[in-house]
CSV table of C-alpha atoms and ligand atoms in Angstrom, one decimal:
chain,number,residue,atom,x,y,z
A,2,MET,CA,-47.2,-141.3,218.8
A,3,SER,CA,-48.8,-144.3,217.5
A,4,ARG,CA,-49.3,-144.1,213.7
A,5,LYS,CA,-52.0,-143.5,212.4
A,6,LYS,CA,-53.9,-146.1,209.5
A,7,ILE,CA,-55.7,-145.7,206.7
A,8,ALA,CA,-57.5,-148.0,204.8
A,9,LEU,CA,-58.5,-148.2,201.5
A,10,ILE,CA,-61.6,-149.8,200.3
A,11,GLY,CA,-60.7,-150.5,196.7
A,12,GLY,CA,-57.6,-151.6,195.8
A,13,GLY,CA,-57.9,-150.5,191.8
A,14,GLN,CA,-56.7,-147.7,189.7
A,15,ILE,CA,-57.1,-144.9,192.4
A,16,GLY,CA,-56.5,-147.5,195.1
A,17,GLY,CA,-53.2,-148.0,194.1
A,18,ASN,CA,-52.2,-144.0,193.9
A,19,LEU,CA,-54.1,-143.4,196.8
A,20,ALA,CA,-51.2,-146.2,199.2
A,21,LEU,CA,-48.9,-144.8,197.5
A,22,ILE,CA,-49.1,-140.9,197.6
A,23,ALA,CA,-50.7,-141.9,201.3
A,24,ALA,CA,-47.2,-143.8,202.0
A,25,GLN,CA,-45.1,-140.7,200.2
A,26,LYS,CA,-46.8,-138.0,202.6
A,27,GLU,CA,-46.3,-141.0,205.7
A,28,LEU,CA,-49.5,-140.1,206.2
A,29,GLY,CA,-49.9,-143.5,208.5
A,30,ASP,CA,-49.7,-146.9,207.5
A,31,ILE,CA,-51.8,-148.0,204.9
A,32,VAL,CA,-54.3,-150.8,204.5
A,33,ILE,CA,-56.1,-152.0,201.2
A,34,SER,CA,-59.1,-154.0,201.1
A,35,ASP,CA,-60.7,-155.2,198.7
A,36,ILE,CA,-62.5,-158.7,197.0
A,37,PRO,CA,-62.0,-162.2,196.8
A,38,LYS,CA,-61.2,-162.0,193.4
A,39,ALA,CA,-58.5,-159.2,193.3
A,40,GLU,CA,-57.1,-160.2,196.7
A,41,GLY,CA,-53.4,-161.3,194.3
A,42,MET,CA,-54.0,-158.1,193.3
A,43,ILE,CA,-54.0,-155.7,196.4
A,44,LYS,CA,-51.7,-158.0,198.3
A,45,GLY,CA,-49.5,-157.4,194.8
A,46,LYS,CA,-49.6,-153.7,194.6
A,47,ALA,CA,-49.1,-153.7,198.6
A,48,LEU,CA,-45.6,-156.1,198.0
A,49,ASP,CA,-44.3,-153.6,195.2
A,50,LEU,CA,-45.0,-150.6,197.6
A,51,MET,CA,-43.7,-151.7,200.2
A,52,GLN,CA,-40.2,-152.2,198.0
A,53,LEU,CA,-40.3,-148.8,196.8
A,54,ARG,CA,-39.7,-147.3,200.2
A,55,PRO,CA,-35.8,-148.1,201.3
A,56,HIS,CA,-35.8,-145.2,197.8
A,57,ASP,CA,-38.1,-143.6,199.2
A,58,GLY,CA,-37.9,-143.8,202.9
A,59,TYR,CA,-40.8,-144.1,204.6
A,60,ASP,CA,-41.4,-146.0,207.7
A,61,VAL,CA,-44.9,-146.7,206.6
A,62,ASN,CA,-46.3,-149.7,206.5
A,63,ILE,CA,-48.6,-151.8,203.5
A,64,GLU,CA,-51.1,-153.8,203.5
A,65,GLY,CA,-53.6,-155.9,201.5
A,66,SER,CA,-56.3,-158.6,202.1
A,67,SER,CA,-60.3,-158.8,201.4
A,68,ASP,CA,-60.5,-159.8,204.6
A,69,PRO,CA,-62.9,-156.9,205.8
A,70,ALA,CA,-61.2,-157.0,209.1
A,71,ILE,CA,-58.4,-155.9,207.5
A,72,ILE,CA,-59.7,-152.2,207.9
A,73,SER,CA,-60.1,-152.4,211.8
A,74,GLY,CA,-60.1,-149.5,213.6
A,75,ALA,CA,-58.8,-147.5,210.8
A,76,ASP,CA,-58.3,-143.6,211.1
A,77,VAL,CA,-59.1,-142.5,208.0
A,78,VAL,CA,-61.2,-144.8,205.0
A,79,ILE,CA,-61.4,-144.0,201.4
A,80,ILE,CA,-63.6,-145.8,199.7
A,81,THR,CA,-63.2,-146.7,195.7
A,82,ALA,CA,-64.8,-149.5,195.7
A,83,GLY,CA,-66.9,-150.1,192.3
A,84,VAL,CA,-66.4,-150.0,188.5
A,85,PRO,CA,-66.0,-146.7,186.9
A,86,ARG,CA,-67.4,-145.4,183.2
A,87,LYS,CA,-66.6,-146.9,179.9
A,88,PRO,CA,-66.3,-144.6,176.8
A,89,GLY,CA,-70.0,-143.3,176.2
A,90,MET,CA,-71.4,-143.9,180.1
A,91,ASP,CA,-73.1,-140.8,181.7
A,92,ARG,CA,-71.7,-141.5,186.2
A,93,GLU,CA,-75.4,-142.1,186.7
A,94,ASP,CA,-75.3,-145.3,184.8
A,95,LEU,CA,-72.6,-146.9,187.3
A,96,LEU,CA,-75.6,-146.5,190.2
A,97,GLY,CA,-77.1,-149.9,190.3
A,98,ILE,CA,-74.1,-151.9,190.5
A,99,ASN,CA,-71.9,-149.1,193.0
A,100,LEU,CA,-74.9,-149.0,194.6
A,101,LYS,CA,-74.9,-152.7,196.0
A,102,ILE,CA,-71.1,-152.2,196.8
A,103,ILE,CA,-71.6,-149.3,198.9
A,104,LYS,CA,-74.2,-151.1,201.1
A,105,ASP,CA,-71.5,-153.8,201.9
A,106,VAL,CA,-68.6,-151.0,202.0
A,107,ALA,CA,-70.6,-149.5,204.7
A,108,ASN,CA,-71.8,-152.6,206.5
A,109,ASN,CA,-67.8,-153.4,206.3
A,110,VAL,CA,-67.1,-149.3,207.5
A,111,LYS,CA,-69.7,-149.6,210.3
A,112,THR,CA,-68.5,-153.6,212.9
A,113,HIS,CA,-64.6,-152.5,212.0
A,114,ALA,CA,-64.2,-148.4,211.5
A,115,PRO,CA,-67.3,-146.5,214.0
A,116,GLU,CA,-64.7,-143.9,214.8
A,117,ALA,CA,-63.0,-143.5,210.9
A,118,PHE,CA,-63.4,-140.2,209.2
A,119,VAL,CA,-64.9,-141.3,205.8
A,120,ILE,CA,-64.0,-140.0,202.4
A,121,VAL,CA,-66.1,-141.6,199.4
A,122,ILE,CA,-65.0,-141.7,196.3
A,123,SER,CA,-67.2,-143.6,193.7
A,124,ASN,CA,-69.8,-142.8,191.9
A,125,PRO,CA,-72.1,-141.2,190.9
A,126,LEU,CA,-69.9,-139.6,194.3
A,127,ASP,CA,-73.1,-137.4,195.6
A,128,ALA,CA,-75.6,-140.2,195.2
A,129,MET,CA,-72.7,-142.9,196.9
A,130,VAL,CA,-71.3,-140.7,199.9
A,131,TYR,CA,-75.9,-140.1,200.6
A,132,ALA,CA,-75.9,-143.9,200.2
A,133,PHE,CA,-72.7,-144.5,202.8
A,134,TYR,CA,-74.2,-141.5,204.8
A,135,LYS,CA,-77.6,-143.2,205.1
A,136,LEU,CA,-76.3,-147.0,205.7
A,137,SER,CA,-74.0,-146.0,208.0
A,138,GLY,CA,-75.2,-143.3,210.5
A,139,PHE,CA,-72.6,-141.7,210.6
A,140,PRO,CA,-72.4,-139.0,211.8
A,141,LYS,CA,-73.2,-135.6,208.4
A,142,ASN,CA,-69.0,-134.4,210.2
A,143,GLN,CA,-67.8,-137.7,209.6
A,144,VAL,CA,-68.7,-138.1,205.9
A,145,VAL,CA,-67.5,-136.4,202.9
A,146,GLY,CA,-67.2,-137.0,199.1
A,147,MET,CA,-64.3,-136.1,197.0
A,148,ALA,CA,-65.4,-134.6,193.4
A,149,GLY,CA,-65.1,-130.8,193.9
A,150,ALA,CA,-61.7,-130.4,195.2
A,151,LEU,CA,-61.1,-132.9,191.8
A,152,ASP,CA,-63.2,-130.8,189.3
A,153,SER,CA,-61.3,-127.2,190.9
A,154,ALA,CA,-57.5,-128.5,190.0
A,155,ARG,CA,-59.1,-129.3,186.4
A,156,PHE,CA,-59.9,-125.8,186.5
A,157,ARG,CA,-56.6,-124.1,188.1
A,158,THR,CA,-55.3,-126.9,185.7
A,159,PHE,CA,-56.5,-125.7,182.5
A,160,ILE,CA,-56.4,-121.7,183.5
A,161,ALA,CA,-52.7,-122.2,184.4
A,162,MET,CA,-52.4,-124.1,180.3
A,163,GLU,CA,-54.0,-121.3,178.7
A,164,THR,CA,-52.4,-117.9,180.6
A,165,GLY,CA,-48.9,-120.2,181.5
A,166,PHE,CA,-49.5,-118.8,184.6
A,167,SER,CA,-47.9,-121.5,187.2
A,168,VAL,CA,-50.3,-123.8,188.3
A,169,GLN,CA,-49.5,-123.1,191.8
A,170,ASP,CA,-51.1,-119.5,191.3
A,171,VAL,CA,-53.7,-120.5,190.6
A,172,THR,CA,-56.8,-120.9,193.0
A,173,CYS,CA,-60.2,-121.8,191.8
A,174,MET,CA,-63.9,-123.2,192.9
A,175,VAL,CA,-66.7,-125.8,191.0
A,176,LEU,CA,-69.3,-126.3,193.7
A,177,GLY,CA,-72.5,-128.7,192.8
A,178,GLY,CA,-72.7,-131.6,192.3
A,179,HIS,CA,-70.4,-133.9,190.3
A,180,GLY,CA,-71.3,-134.1,186.5
A,181,ASP,CA,-71.8,-132.1,183.5
A,182,SER,CA,-73.9,-129.5,185.1
A,183,MET,CA,-71.3,-128.6,188.3
A,184,VAL,CA,-70.6,-125.0,188.9
A,185,PRO,CA,-66.8,-123.8,187.8
A,186,LEU,CA,-67.1,-120.0,190.0
A,187,THR,CA,-65.3,-118.3,187.1
A,188,ARG,CA,-66.2,-115.0,189.4
A,189,LEU,CA,-63.9,-115.8,191.8
A,190,ALA,CA,-61.3,-117.6,189.4
A,191,ALA,CA,-57.9,-115.5,189.9
A,192,VAL,CA,-54.5,-116.0,188.9
A,193,GLY,CA,-52.5,-113.8,191.9
A,194,GLY,CA,-55.5,-112.5,193.3
A,195,ILE,CA,-56.1,-111.1,189.7
A,196,PRO,CA,-59.5,-112.1,188.7
A,197,VAL,CA,-59.2,-114.1,185.6
A,198,SER,CA,-61.5,-111.7,183.7
A,199,GLU,CA,-58.6,-109.4,183.2
A,200,LEU,CA,-56.9,-112.1,181.7
A,201,ILE,CA,-58.4,-114.5,179.4
A,202,PRO,CA,-61.0,-113.1,176.9
A,203,GLU,CA,-64.9,-114.1,178.0
A,204,GLU,CA,-65.0,-117.0,175.1
A,205,ARG,CA,-61.8,-118.8,176.0
A,206,LEU,CA,-63.5,-118.5,179.3
A,207,ASN,CA,-65.9,-120.2,178.5
A,208,ALA,CA,-64.7,-123.2,176.6
A,209,ILE,CA,-62.6,-123.5,180.1
A,210,VAL,CA,-65.6,-123.9,182.3
A,211,GLU,CA,-66.7,-126.6,179.5
A,212,ARG,CA,-64.2,-128.1,178.6
A,213,VAL,CA,-63.9,-128.5,183.5
A,214,ARG,CA,-67.5,-129.7,183.4
A,215,PHE,CA,-66.7,-132.5,180.6
A,216,ALA,CA,-63.0,-133.6,181.9
A,217,GLY,CA,-63.9,-136.7,183.5
A,218,GLY,CA,-65.7,-138.1,180.0
A,219,GLU,CA,-61.8,-136.4,178.2
A,220,ILE,CA,-60.2,-138.3,180.3
A,221,VAL,CA,-63.0,-142.2,180.3
A,222,LYS,CA,-62.7,-141.2,176.4
A,223,LEU,CA,-59.0,-141.1,175.7
A,224,PHE,CA,-58.6,-144.6,178.1
A,225,GLY,CA,-61.1,-145.9,176.7
A,226,ASN,CA,-61.5,-148.2,179.9
A,227,GLY,CA,-61.8,-146.6,182.8
A,228,SER,CA,-61.3,-143.4,184.1
A,229,ALA,CA,-59.0,-140.7,186.0
A,230,TYR,CA,-57.2,-141.7,188.7
A,231,TYR,CA,-53.8,-139.7,189.1
A,232,ALA,CA,-55.5,-136.2,189.8
A,233,PRO,CA,-59.0,-138.2,191.9
A,234,ALA,CA,-56.1,-140.2,194.1
A,235,GLN,CA,-53.7,-136.5,194.9
A,236,SER,CA,-57.3,-134.7,195.6
A,237,ALA,CA,-58.6,-136.9,197.9
A,238,ILE,CA,-55.2,-137.9,200.0
A,239,GLU,CA,-55.2,-133.5,200.5
A,240,MET,CA,-58.6,-134.0,202.2
A,241,ALA,CA,-56.9,-136.9,204.6
A,242,GLU,CA,-53.8,-134.6,204.9
A,243,SER,CA,-56.2,-132.2,206.4
A,244,TYR,CA,-57.9,-133.8,208.2
A,245,LEU,CA,-55.5,-135.8,210.3
A,246,ARG,CA,-52.9,-133.2,210.3
A,247,ASP,CA,-56.3,-130.7,212.2
A,248,LYS,CA,-54.5,-128.3,208.9
A,249,LYS,CA,-58.5,-126.7,208.7
A,250,ARG,CA,-58.2,-126.6,204.4
A,251,VAL,CA,-60.6,-125.1,202.5
A,252,ILE,CA,-61.6,-127.4,200.1
A,253,PRO,CA,-65.1,-127.8,198.0
A,254,CYS,CA,-66.5,-131.7,198.9
A,255,ALA,CA,-69.7,-133.0,198.5
A,256,SER,CA,-70.6,-132.4,202.3
A,257,TYR,CA,-73.7,-132.2,203.8
A,258,CYS,CA,-76.0,-129.8,203.7
A,259,GLU,CA,-78.4,-128.9,206.4
A,260,GLY,CA,-79.9,-125.0,205.1
A,261,GLU,CA,-76.1,-124.0,203.5
A,262,PHE,CA,-76.6,-122.5,199.9
A,263,GLY,CA,-80.2,-123.2,199.9
A,264,VAL,CA,-79.7,-126.8,199.6
A,265,ASP,CA,-81.3,-129.5,202.8
A,266,GLY,CA,-80.7,-132.9,203.2
A,267,TYR,CA,-78.5,-133.2,200.7
A,268,PHE,CA,-74.3,-134.1,200.0
A,269,ILE,CA,-73.5,-131.9,196.9
A,270,GLY,CA,-70.2,-129.6,195.9
A,271,VAL,CA,-69.4,-127.2,198.6
A,272,PRO,CA,-66.7,-125.0,200.3
A,273,SER,CA,-65.8,-127.5,203.5
A,274,VAL,CA,-63.1,-126.2,206.3
A,275,ILE,CA,-61.0,-129.7,206.9
A,276,GLY,CA,-59.9,-130.6,210.3
A,277,SER,CA,-59.9,-133.2,213.1
A,278,GLY,CA,-63.1,-132.8,213.6
A,279,GLY,CA,-63.7,-133.5,209.5
A,280,VAL,CA,-66.3,-131.5,207.8
A,281,GLU,CA,-66.0,-128.9,210.8
A,282,ARG,CA,-68.0,-125.9,208.4
A,283,ILE,CA,-69.6,-125.1,205.0
A,284,LEU,CA,-68.6,-121.9,204.8
A,285,GLU,CA,-71.8,-120.0,202.7
A,286,PHE,CA,-70.8,-117.7,200.8
A,287,THR,CA,-73.5,-114.9,199.0
A,288,LEU,CA,-73.7,-116.2,195.3
A,289,THR,CA,-75.0,-113.9,192.4
A,290,GLU,CA,-78.3,-115.1,190.6
A,291,GLU,CA,-77.0,-116.6,188.1
A,292,GLU,CA,-74.5,-118.9,190.1
A,293,LYS,CA,-77.6,-119.6,192.4
A,294,ALA,CA,-80.0,-120.7,189.2
A,295,GLU,CA,-76.8,-123.2,187.8
A,296,LEU,CA,-76.9,-124.6,191.7
A,297,ASN,CA,-80.4,-125.8,191.7
A,298,ALA,CA,-79.8,-126.7,188.1
A,299,THR,CA,-77.4,-129.0,190.0
A,300,LEU,CA,-78.7,-130.0,192.6
A,301,GLU,CA,-82.0,-131.0,190.6
A,302,LYS,CA,-79.6,-133.3,189.1
A,303,VAL,CA,-78.1,-134.8,192.6
A,304,LYS,CA,-81.7,-135.3,193.5
A,305,LYS,CA,-83.0,-137.4,191.3
A,306,THR,CA,-80.2,-139.5,191.2
A,307,VAL,CA,-80.8,-139.9,195.1
A,308,ALA,CA,-83.6,-140.9,195.0
A,309,GLU,CA,-82.6,-143.7,191.9
A,310,THR,CA,-81.1,-145.1,195.5
A,311,GLY,CA,-84.6,-145.8,197.2
A,312,LEU,CA,-82.8,-144.8,200.4
B,426,A3D,P1,-61.1,-149.8,189.4
B,426,A3D,O1,-59.8,-149.5,189.1
B,426,A3D,O2,-62.5,-150.3,188.0
B,426,A3D,O3,-60.9,-150.3,191.3
B,426,A3D,C1,-62.4,-150.5,191.9
B,426,A3D,C2,-61.7,-151.8,192.8
B,426,A3D,O4,-63.0,-151.8,193.3
B,426,A3D,C3,-61.6,-152.7,192.1
B,426,A3D,O5,-60.3,-153.7,192.7
B,426,A3D,C4,-62.7,-154.1,192.4
B,426,A3D,O6,-62.3,-154.7,193.2
B,426,A3D,C5,-62.7,-153.2,194.0
B,426,A3D,N1,-64.6,-153.2,194.1
B,426,A3D,C6,-65.9,-154.0,193.7
B,426,A3D,N2,-66.5,-154.1,194.7
B,426,A3D,C7,-65.6,-154.0,195.6
B,426,A3D,C8,-66.0,-154.4,197.4
B,426,A3D,N3,-67.1,-155.0,197.3
B,426,A3D,N4,-65.9,-154.3,198.1
B,426,A3D,C9,-63.2,-153.4,197.9
B,426,A3D,N5,-63.7,-153.5,196.8
B,426,A3D,C10,-64.8,-153.5,196.2
B,426,A3D,O7,-61.9,-148.3,189.5
B,426,A3D,P2,-61.7,-147.0,189.9
B,426,A3D,O8,-60.0,-147.0,191.2
B,426,A3D,O9,-60.7,-146.5,188.2
B,426,A3D,O10,-62.5,-145.7,189.9
B,426,A3D,C11,-63.4,-146.5,191.2
B,426,A3D,C12,-63.9,-145.2,191.4
B,426,A3D,O11,-63.7,-144.2,191.1
B,426,A3D,C13,-65.5,-145.7,190.2
B,426,A3D,O12,-66.6,-145.6,191.0
B,426,A3D,C14,-64.7,-144.5,189.5
B,426,A3D,O13,-66.7,-144.2,188.7
B,426,A3D,C15,-65.1,-143.2,190.7
B,426,A3D,N6,-64.6,-142.5,190.1
B,426,A3D,C16,-64.7,-140.6,190.9
B,426,A3D,C17,-63.7,-139.8,190.9
B,426,A3D,C18,-64.0,-138.9,191.2
B,426,A3D,O14,-63.9,-137.3,191.3
B,426,A3D,C19,-65.5,-138.6,192.2
B,426,A3D,C20,-63.3,-139.9,189.8
B,426,A3D,C21,-62.7,-141.2,189.6
B,426,A3D,C22,-63.2,-141.5,189.2
């Protein structure tokens, strides 16, 4: 069986970590594509990662190039091309510049990797994944946005930090758009199956929910120049792995909804089953009236940003 091929479009902070984790998991051969100005940087990263192989013992090749054809025949494409936030910026502030980049990227993916399962990470996420979908013409199950996986990981982290229990036993779900209006579902958060409402006082839980909503911004502020990259990379790799190994994991992802949760014609964070068929299913379940109202509020924000793409 020949190796799978993973193409990373954008070889910056997240791109470099995607390459590292994908290699360590031996998901397949890895190519990193970026603009000509960044060619030295991605070729250097690829070579550095190749030289890590003797320690880790992974047999995959890693290569970088500014020639878009390097992604040819990829099984998975992960897009981080674009610019990240700086302190004081909303994700929506990136729309103009990143939309131009996504147009270029969609064209290249359509030409060189028409069969690939595509995971978009570039911000503003819900609008960029929508733009990619519209511009590429790919089927809806073949395109997904990474956000809920990260937001849920952040929620799990803060609950583990608060309780002191293993993060492994914390389960959480964050729905909605990848912005400050996202919907962390406290009702479904649990530690070892025990609802968190039994373990954490309400005011602390509310504070955690607030921290989850602004967790990306907290890191942007600390960095002063750029946004998070380790956890975003791992979150996307989990999605790629579920596709490549047909694991059928249930991961909150920005998936294209056609009526699910009352959302029609937009990508928004919903529990999604990822397997060899891409986004195979959206798992719809009953929300409380309050959760519905929160999801509607986040949907309105997503609609506004999507409208600004003009697509
Ligand atoms: P950064 O380190 O700047 O890397 C971006 C890379 O994209 C750079 O190497 C650029 O040269 C490259 N690039 C620009 N234009 C093109 C193009 N046309 N083709 C190929 N490559 C190109 O940023 P980063 O890796 O820290 O972040 C990447 C994106 O992810 C940003 O838009 C962030 O806002 C976003 N992000 C999303 C999340 C989510 O949870 C959705 C989390 C963190 C960051």
